[in-house]
Backbone as a ProteinNet text record, in pm:
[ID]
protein_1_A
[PRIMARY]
XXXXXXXXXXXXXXXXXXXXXXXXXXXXXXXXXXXXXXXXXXXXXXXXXXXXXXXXXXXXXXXXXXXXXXXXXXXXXXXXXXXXXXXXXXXXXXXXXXXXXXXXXXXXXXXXXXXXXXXXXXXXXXXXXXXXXXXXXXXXXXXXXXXXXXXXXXXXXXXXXXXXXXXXXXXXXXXXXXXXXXXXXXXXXXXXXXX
[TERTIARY]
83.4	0	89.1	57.6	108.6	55.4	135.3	56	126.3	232	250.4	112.9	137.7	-0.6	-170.5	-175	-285.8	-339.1	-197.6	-176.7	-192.9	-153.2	-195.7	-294.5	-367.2	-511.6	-587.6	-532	-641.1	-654.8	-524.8	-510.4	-548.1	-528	-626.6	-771.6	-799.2	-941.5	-994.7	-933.5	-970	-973.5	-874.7	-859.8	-933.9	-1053.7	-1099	-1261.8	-1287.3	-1390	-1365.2	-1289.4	-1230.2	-1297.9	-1246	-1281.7	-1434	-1501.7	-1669.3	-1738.2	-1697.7	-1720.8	-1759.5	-1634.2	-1587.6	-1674.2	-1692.6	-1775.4	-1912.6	-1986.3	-2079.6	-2141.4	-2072.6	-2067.7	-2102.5	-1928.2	-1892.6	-2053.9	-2132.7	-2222.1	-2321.4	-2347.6	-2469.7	-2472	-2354	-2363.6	-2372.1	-2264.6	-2292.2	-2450.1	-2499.4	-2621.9	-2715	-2740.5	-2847.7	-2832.2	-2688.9	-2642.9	-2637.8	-2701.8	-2675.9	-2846.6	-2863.3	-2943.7	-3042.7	-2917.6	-2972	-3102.3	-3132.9	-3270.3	-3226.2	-3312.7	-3321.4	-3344.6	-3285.8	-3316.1	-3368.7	-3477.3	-3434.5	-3512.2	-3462.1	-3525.3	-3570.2	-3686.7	-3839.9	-3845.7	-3905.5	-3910.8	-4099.6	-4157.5	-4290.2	-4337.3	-4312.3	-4368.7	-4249.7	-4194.2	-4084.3	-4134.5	-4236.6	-4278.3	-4374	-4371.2	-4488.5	-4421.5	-4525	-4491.6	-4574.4	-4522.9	-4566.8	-4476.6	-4551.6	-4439.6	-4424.1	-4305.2	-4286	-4353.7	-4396.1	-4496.8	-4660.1	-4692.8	-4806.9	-4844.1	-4696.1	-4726.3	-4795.4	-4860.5	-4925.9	-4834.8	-4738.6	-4618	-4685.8	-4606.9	-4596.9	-4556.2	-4618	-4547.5	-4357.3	-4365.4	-4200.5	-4122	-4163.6	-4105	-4072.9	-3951.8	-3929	-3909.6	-3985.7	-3933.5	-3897.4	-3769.5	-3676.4	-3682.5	-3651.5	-3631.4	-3810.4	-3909.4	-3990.8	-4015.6	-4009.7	-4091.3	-3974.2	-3910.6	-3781.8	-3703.4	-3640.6	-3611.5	-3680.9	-3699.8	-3792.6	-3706	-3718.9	-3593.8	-3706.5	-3679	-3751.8	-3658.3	-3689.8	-3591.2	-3589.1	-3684.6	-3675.6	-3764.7	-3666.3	-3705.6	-3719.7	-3838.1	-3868.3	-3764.4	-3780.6	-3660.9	-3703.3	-3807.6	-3836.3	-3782.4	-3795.3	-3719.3	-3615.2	-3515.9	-3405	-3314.8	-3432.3	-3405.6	-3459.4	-3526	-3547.7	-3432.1	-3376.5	-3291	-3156.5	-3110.8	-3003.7	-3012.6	-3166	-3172.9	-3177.9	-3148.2	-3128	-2984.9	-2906	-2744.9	-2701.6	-2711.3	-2657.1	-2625.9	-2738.3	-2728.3	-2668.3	-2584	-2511.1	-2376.5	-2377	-2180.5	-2196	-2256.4	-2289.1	-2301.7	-2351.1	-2349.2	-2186.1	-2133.9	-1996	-1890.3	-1898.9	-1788.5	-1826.3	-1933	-1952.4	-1890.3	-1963.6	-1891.8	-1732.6	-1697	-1529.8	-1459.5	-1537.2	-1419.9	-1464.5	-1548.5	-1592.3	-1499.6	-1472.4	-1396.8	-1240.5	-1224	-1074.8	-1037.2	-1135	-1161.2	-1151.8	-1177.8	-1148.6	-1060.2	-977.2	-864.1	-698.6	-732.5	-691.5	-681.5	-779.1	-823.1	-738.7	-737.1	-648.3	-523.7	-451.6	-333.3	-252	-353.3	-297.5	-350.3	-436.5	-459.9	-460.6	-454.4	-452.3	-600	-584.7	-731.3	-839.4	-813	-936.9	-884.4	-949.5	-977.8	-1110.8	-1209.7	-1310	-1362.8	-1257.5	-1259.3	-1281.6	-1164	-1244.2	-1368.4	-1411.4	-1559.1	-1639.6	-1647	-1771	-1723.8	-1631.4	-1605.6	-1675.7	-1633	-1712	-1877.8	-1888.2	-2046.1	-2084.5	-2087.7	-2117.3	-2098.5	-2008.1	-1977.6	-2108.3	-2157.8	-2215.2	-2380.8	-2388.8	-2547.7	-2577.3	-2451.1	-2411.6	-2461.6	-2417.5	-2481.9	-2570.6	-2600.8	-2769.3	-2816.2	-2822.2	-2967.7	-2961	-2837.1	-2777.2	-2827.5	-2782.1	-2817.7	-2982	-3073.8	-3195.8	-3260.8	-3173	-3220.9	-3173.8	-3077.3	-3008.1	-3069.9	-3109.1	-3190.9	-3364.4	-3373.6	-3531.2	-3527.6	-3459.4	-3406.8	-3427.7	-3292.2	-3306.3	-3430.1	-3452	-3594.4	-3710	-3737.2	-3820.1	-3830.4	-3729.2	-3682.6	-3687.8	-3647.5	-3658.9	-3811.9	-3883.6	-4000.9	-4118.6	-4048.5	-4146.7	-4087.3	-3976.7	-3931.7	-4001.1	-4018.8	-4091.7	-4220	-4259.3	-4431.2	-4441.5	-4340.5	-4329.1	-4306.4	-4290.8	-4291.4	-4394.2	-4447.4	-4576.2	-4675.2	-4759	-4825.4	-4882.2	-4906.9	-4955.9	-4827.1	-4716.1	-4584.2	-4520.7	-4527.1	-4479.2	-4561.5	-4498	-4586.7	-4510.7	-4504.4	-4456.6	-4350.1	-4355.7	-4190.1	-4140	-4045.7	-3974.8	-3836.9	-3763.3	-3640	-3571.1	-3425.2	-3326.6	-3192.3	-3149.3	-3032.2	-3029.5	-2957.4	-2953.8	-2933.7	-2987.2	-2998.2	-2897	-2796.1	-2734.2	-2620	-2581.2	-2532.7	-2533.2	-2649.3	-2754	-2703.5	-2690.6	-2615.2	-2482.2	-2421.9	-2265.6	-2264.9	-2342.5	-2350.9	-2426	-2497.7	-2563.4	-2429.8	-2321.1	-2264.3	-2156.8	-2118.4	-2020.9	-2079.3	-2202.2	-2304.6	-2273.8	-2266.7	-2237.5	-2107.9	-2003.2	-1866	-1860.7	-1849	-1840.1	-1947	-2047.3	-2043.5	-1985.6	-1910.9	-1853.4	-1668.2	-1678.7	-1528.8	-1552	-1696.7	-1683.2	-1694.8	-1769.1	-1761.8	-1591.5	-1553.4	-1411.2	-1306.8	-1298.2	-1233.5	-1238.2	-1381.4	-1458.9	-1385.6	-1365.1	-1330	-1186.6	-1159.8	-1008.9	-927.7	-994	-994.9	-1048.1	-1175.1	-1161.5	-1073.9	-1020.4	-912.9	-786	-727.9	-634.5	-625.8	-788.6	-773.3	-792.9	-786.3	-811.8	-670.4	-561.4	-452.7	-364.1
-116.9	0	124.8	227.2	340.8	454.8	439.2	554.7	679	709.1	845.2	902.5	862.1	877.7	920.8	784.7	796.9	896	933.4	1063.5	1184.5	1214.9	1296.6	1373.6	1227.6	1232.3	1284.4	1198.5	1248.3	1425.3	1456.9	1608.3	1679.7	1645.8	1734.6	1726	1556.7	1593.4	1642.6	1659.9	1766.5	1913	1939.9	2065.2	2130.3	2000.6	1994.1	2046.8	1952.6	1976.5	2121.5	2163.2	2303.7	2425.4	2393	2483.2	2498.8	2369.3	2358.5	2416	2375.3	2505.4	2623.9	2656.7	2789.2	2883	2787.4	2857.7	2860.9	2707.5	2719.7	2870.6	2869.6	2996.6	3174.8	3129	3277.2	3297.7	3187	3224.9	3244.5	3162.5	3221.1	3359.9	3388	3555.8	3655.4	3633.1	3770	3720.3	3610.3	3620	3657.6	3666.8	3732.9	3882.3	3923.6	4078.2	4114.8	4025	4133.3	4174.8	4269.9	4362.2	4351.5	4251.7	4238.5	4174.3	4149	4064.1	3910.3	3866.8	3714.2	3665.8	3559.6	3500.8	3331	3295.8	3162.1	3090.7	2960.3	2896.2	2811.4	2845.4	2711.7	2636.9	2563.7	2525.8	2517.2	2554.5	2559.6	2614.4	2724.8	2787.1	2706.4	2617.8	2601.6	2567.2	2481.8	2411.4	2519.2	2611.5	2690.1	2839	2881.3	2975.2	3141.1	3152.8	3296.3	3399	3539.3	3640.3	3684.5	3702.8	3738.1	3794.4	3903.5	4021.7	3954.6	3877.4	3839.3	3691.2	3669.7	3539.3	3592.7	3505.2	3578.1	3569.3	3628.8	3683.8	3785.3	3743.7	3837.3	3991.1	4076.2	4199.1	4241.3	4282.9	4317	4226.8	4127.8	4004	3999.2	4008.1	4029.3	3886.7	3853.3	3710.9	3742.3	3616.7	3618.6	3501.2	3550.1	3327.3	3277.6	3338.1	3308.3	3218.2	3305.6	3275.1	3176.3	3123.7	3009.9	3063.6	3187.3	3267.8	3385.9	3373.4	3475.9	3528.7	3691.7	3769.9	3865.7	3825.7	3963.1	4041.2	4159.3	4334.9	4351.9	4339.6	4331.5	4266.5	4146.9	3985.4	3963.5	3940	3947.3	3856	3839.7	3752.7	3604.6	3536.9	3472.2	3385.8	3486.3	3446.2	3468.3	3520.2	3552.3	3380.1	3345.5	3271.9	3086.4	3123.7	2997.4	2992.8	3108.3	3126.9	3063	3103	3014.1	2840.3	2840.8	2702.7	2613.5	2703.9	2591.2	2636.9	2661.5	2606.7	2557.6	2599.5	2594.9	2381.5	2341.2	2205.4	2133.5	2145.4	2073.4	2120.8	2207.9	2249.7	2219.2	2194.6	2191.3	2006.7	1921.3	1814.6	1786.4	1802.4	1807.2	1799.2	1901.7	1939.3	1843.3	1765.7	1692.8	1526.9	1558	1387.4	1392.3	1516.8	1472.8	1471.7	1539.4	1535.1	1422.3	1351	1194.8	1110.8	1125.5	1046.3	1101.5	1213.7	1207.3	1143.8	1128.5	1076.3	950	900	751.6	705.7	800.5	739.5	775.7	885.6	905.6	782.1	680	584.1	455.1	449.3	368.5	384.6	489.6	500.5	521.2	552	470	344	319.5	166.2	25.5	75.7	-19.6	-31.9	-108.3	-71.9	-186.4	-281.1	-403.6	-411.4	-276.3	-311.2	-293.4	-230.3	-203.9	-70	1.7	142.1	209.3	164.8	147.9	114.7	51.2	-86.7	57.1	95.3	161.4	340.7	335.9	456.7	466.2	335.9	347.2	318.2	214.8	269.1	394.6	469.2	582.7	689.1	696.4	768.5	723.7	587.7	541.8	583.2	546.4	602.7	739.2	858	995	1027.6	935	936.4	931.1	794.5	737.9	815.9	887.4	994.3	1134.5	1176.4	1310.7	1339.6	1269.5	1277.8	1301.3	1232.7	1238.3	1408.8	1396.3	1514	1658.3	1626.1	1770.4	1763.4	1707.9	1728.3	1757.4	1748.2	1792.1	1898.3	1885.1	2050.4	2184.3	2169.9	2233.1	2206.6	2115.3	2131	2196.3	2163.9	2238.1	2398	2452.2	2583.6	2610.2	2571.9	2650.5	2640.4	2535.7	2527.8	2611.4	2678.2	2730.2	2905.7	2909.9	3079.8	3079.3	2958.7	3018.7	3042.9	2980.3	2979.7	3098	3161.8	3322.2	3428.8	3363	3491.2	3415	3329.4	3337.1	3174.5	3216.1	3165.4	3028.3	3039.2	2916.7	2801.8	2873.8	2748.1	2677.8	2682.5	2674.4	2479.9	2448.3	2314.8	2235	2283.5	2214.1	2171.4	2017.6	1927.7	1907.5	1920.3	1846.8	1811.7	1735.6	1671.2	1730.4	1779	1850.1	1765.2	1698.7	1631.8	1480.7	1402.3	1293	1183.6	1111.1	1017.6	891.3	870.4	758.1	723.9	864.4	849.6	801.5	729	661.9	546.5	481	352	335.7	436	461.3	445.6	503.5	487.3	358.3	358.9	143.1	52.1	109.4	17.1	-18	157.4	133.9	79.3	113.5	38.3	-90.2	-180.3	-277.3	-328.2	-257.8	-309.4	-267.9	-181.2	-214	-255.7	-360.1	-477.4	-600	-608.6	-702.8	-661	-546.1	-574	-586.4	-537.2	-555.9	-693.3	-740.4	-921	-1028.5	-926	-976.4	-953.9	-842.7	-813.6	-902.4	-963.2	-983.1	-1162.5	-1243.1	-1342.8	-1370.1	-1224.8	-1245.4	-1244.2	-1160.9	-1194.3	-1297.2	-1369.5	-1497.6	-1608.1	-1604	-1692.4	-1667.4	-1508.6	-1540	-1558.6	-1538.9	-1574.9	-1723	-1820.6	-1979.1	-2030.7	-1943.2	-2026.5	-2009.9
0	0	0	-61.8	-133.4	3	145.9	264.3	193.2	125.8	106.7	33.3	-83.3	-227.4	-143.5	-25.6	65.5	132.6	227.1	271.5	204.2	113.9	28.4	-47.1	-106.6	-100.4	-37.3	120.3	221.4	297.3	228.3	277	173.5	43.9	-32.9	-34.7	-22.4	34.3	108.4	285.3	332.6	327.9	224.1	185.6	97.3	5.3	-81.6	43.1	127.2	202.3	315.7	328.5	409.7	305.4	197.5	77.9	67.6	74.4	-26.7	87.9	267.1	348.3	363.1	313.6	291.8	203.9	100.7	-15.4	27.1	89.7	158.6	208.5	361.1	420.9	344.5	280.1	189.4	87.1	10.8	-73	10.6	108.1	217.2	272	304.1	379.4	215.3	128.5	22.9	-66.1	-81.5	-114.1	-82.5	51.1	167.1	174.9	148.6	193.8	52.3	-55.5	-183.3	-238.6	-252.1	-299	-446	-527.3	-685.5	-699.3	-818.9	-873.7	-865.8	-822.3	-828.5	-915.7	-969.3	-1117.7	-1111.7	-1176.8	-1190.2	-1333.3	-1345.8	-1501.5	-1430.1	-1570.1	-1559.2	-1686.2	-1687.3	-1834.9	-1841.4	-1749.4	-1754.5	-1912.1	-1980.7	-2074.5	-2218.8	-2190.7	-2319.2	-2413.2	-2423.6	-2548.4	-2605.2	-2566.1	-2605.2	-2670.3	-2765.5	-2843.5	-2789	-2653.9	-2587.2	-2588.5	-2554.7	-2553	-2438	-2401.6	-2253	-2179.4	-2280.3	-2199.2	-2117.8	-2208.8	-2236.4	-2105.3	-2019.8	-1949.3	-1799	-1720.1	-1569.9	-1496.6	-1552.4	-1393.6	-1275.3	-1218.4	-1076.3	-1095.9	-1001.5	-1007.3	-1018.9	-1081.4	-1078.5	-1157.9	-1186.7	-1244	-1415.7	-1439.1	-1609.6	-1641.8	-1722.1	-1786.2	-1972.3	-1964.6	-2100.1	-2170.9	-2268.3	-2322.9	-2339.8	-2388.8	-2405.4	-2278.3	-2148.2	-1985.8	-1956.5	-1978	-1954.9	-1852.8	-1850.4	-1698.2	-1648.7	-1528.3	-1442.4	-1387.7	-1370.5	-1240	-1185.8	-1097.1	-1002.7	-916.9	-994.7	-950.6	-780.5	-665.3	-558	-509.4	-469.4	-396.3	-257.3	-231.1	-82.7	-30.5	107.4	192	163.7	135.7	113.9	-25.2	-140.5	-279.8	-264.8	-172	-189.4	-94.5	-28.5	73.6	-26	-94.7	-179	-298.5	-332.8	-423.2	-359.9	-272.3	-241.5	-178.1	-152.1	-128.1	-250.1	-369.1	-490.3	-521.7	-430.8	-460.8	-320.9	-233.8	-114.9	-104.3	-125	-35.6	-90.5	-254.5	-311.9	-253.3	-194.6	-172.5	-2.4	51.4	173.4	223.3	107.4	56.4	53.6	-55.9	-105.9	4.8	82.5	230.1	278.1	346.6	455.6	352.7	272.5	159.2	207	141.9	104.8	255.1	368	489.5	520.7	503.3	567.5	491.5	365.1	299.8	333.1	369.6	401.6	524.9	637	754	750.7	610.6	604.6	563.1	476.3	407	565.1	663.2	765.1	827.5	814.9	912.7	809.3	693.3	649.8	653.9	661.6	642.4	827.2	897.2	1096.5	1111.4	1037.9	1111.2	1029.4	879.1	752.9	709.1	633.8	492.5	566.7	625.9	663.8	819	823.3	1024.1	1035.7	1140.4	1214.1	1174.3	1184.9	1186	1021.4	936.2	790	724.6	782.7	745	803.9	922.7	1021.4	905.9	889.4	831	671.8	637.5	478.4	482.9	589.6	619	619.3	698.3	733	626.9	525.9	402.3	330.2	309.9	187.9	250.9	403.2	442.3	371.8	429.8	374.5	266.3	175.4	29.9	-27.6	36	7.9	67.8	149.1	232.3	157	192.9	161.3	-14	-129	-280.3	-301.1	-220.3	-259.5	-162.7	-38.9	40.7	-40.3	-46.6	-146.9	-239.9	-352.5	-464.5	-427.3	-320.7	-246.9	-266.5	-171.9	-169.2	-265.8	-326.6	-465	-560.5	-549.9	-648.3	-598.3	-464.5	-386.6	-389.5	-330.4	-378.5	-512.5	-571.5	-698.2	-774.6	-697.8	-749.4	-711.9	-565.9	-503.7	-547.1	-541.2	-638.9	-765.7	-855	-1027.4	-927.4	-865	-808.8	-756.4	-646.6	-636.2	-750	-828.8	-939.4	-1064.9	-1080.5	-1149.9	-1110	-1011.2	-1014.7	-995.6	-1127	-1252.1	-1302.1	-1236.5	-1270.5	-1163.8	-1023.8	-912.3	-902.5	-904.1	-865.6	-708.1	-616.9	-499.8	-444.4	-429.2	-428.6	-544.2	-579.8	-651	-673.7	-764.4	-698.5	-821.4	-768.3	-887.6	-883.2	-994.6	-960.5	-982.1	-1054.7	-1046.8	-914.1	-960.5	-834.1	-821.3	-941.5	-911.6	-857.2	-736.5	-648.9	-499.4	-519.7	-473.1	-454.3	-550.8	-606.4	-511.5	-597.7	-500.3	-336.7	-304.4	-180.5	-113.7	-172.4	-151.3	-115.3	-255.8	-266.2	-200.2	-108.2	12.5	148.6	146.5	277.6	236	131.4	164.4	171.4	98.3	96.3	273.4	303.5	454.4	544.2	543.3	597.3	552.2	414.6	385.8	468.1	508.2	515.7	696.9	761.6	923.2	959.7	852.1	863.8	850.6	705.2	732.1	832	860.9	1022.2	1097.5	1118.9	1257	1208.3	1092.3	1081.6	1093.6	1034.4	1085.4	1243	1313.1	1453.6	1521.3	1470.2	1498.8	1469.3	1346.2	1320.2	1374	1411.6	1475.9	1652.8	1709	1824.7	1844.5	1764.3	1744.9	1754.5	1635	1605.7	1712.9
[MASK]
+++++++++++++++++++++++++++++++++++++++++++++++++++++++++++++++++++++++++++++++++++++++++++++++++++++++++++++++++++++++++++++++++++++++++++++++++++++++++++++++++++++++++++++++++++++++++++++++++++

């Protein structure tokens, strides 16, 4: 096993999750403290041959792209507050993934790759996943579904999910590699407390 290469990894990945933090944070405070128009795309009006002017927007609300993006000039706290909930939970997502995974590769390179601590570590990454991918895409879809609905109406339709899901998979598939590796541990300490 390659612990320099490991090591390495594992510090840019944390440096990688320090960062998506960072940005976290940094886009939450100047988004809230900035003043501009809120923007967002629908595809509610796409197939259709309307003129901007002519769609049941909301007061204040300019739509472009034949109704495809909506901006509204001054966005209550509310749109301003659904507006960042359709970026926020993917970088917020991201930081917590990658320091869990640097946390694990930390855990391989003091204690080796098939102990206890690896197995419970890659569990816990892959639950991360599986919960976290479908919650973050709630999320964002939610928000952004409920900002077109604040600025017209007739397009806002409720829940909905933004984001692929087959990271989903990925994460299934470390939930199970680590119960296959807490089982192997657990045989290997039985066999060497026998011999």
């Amino acid at each position: 096993m390659n612990t320099r290469l490991t090591k390495t990894l594992a510090s840019v990945t944390l440096l990688l999750a320090v960062l998506s933090g960072l940005a976290f944070i940094g886009t939450a405070i100047t988004h809230m403290a900035d003043d501009g128009a809120v923007c967002v795309e629908t595809g509610f009006w796409a197939n259709t041959e309307v003129a901007p002017d002519s769609l049941p927007i909301g007061k204040g609300v300019e739509a472009t792209g034949s109704g495809t993006r909506l901006c509204q000039d001054d966005p209550s706290v509310g749109q301003r507050a659904a507006d960042l909930g359709g970026e926020l939970p993917w970088l917020l997502f991201g930081s917590v993934v990658l320091l869990l995974f640097s946390r694990l590769l930390d855990a391989v390179v003091d204690k080796g790759p098939f102990t206890e601590t690896v197995a419970r570590r890659l569990s816990t990454l892959g639950w991360v996943v599986t919960a976290g991918v479908p919650l973050a895409s709630l999320v964002v879809g939610s928000s952004r579904s409920w900002l077109v609905g604040s600025m017209a109406p007739v397009a806002g339709s409720g829940l909905e999910m933004s984001g692929t899901l087959e990271l989903v998979l990925a994460g299934l598939a470390a939930v199970v590699m680590g119960k296959i590796m807490r089982e192997g541990v657990r045989m290997r300490e039985d066999l060497e407390g026998t011999i």
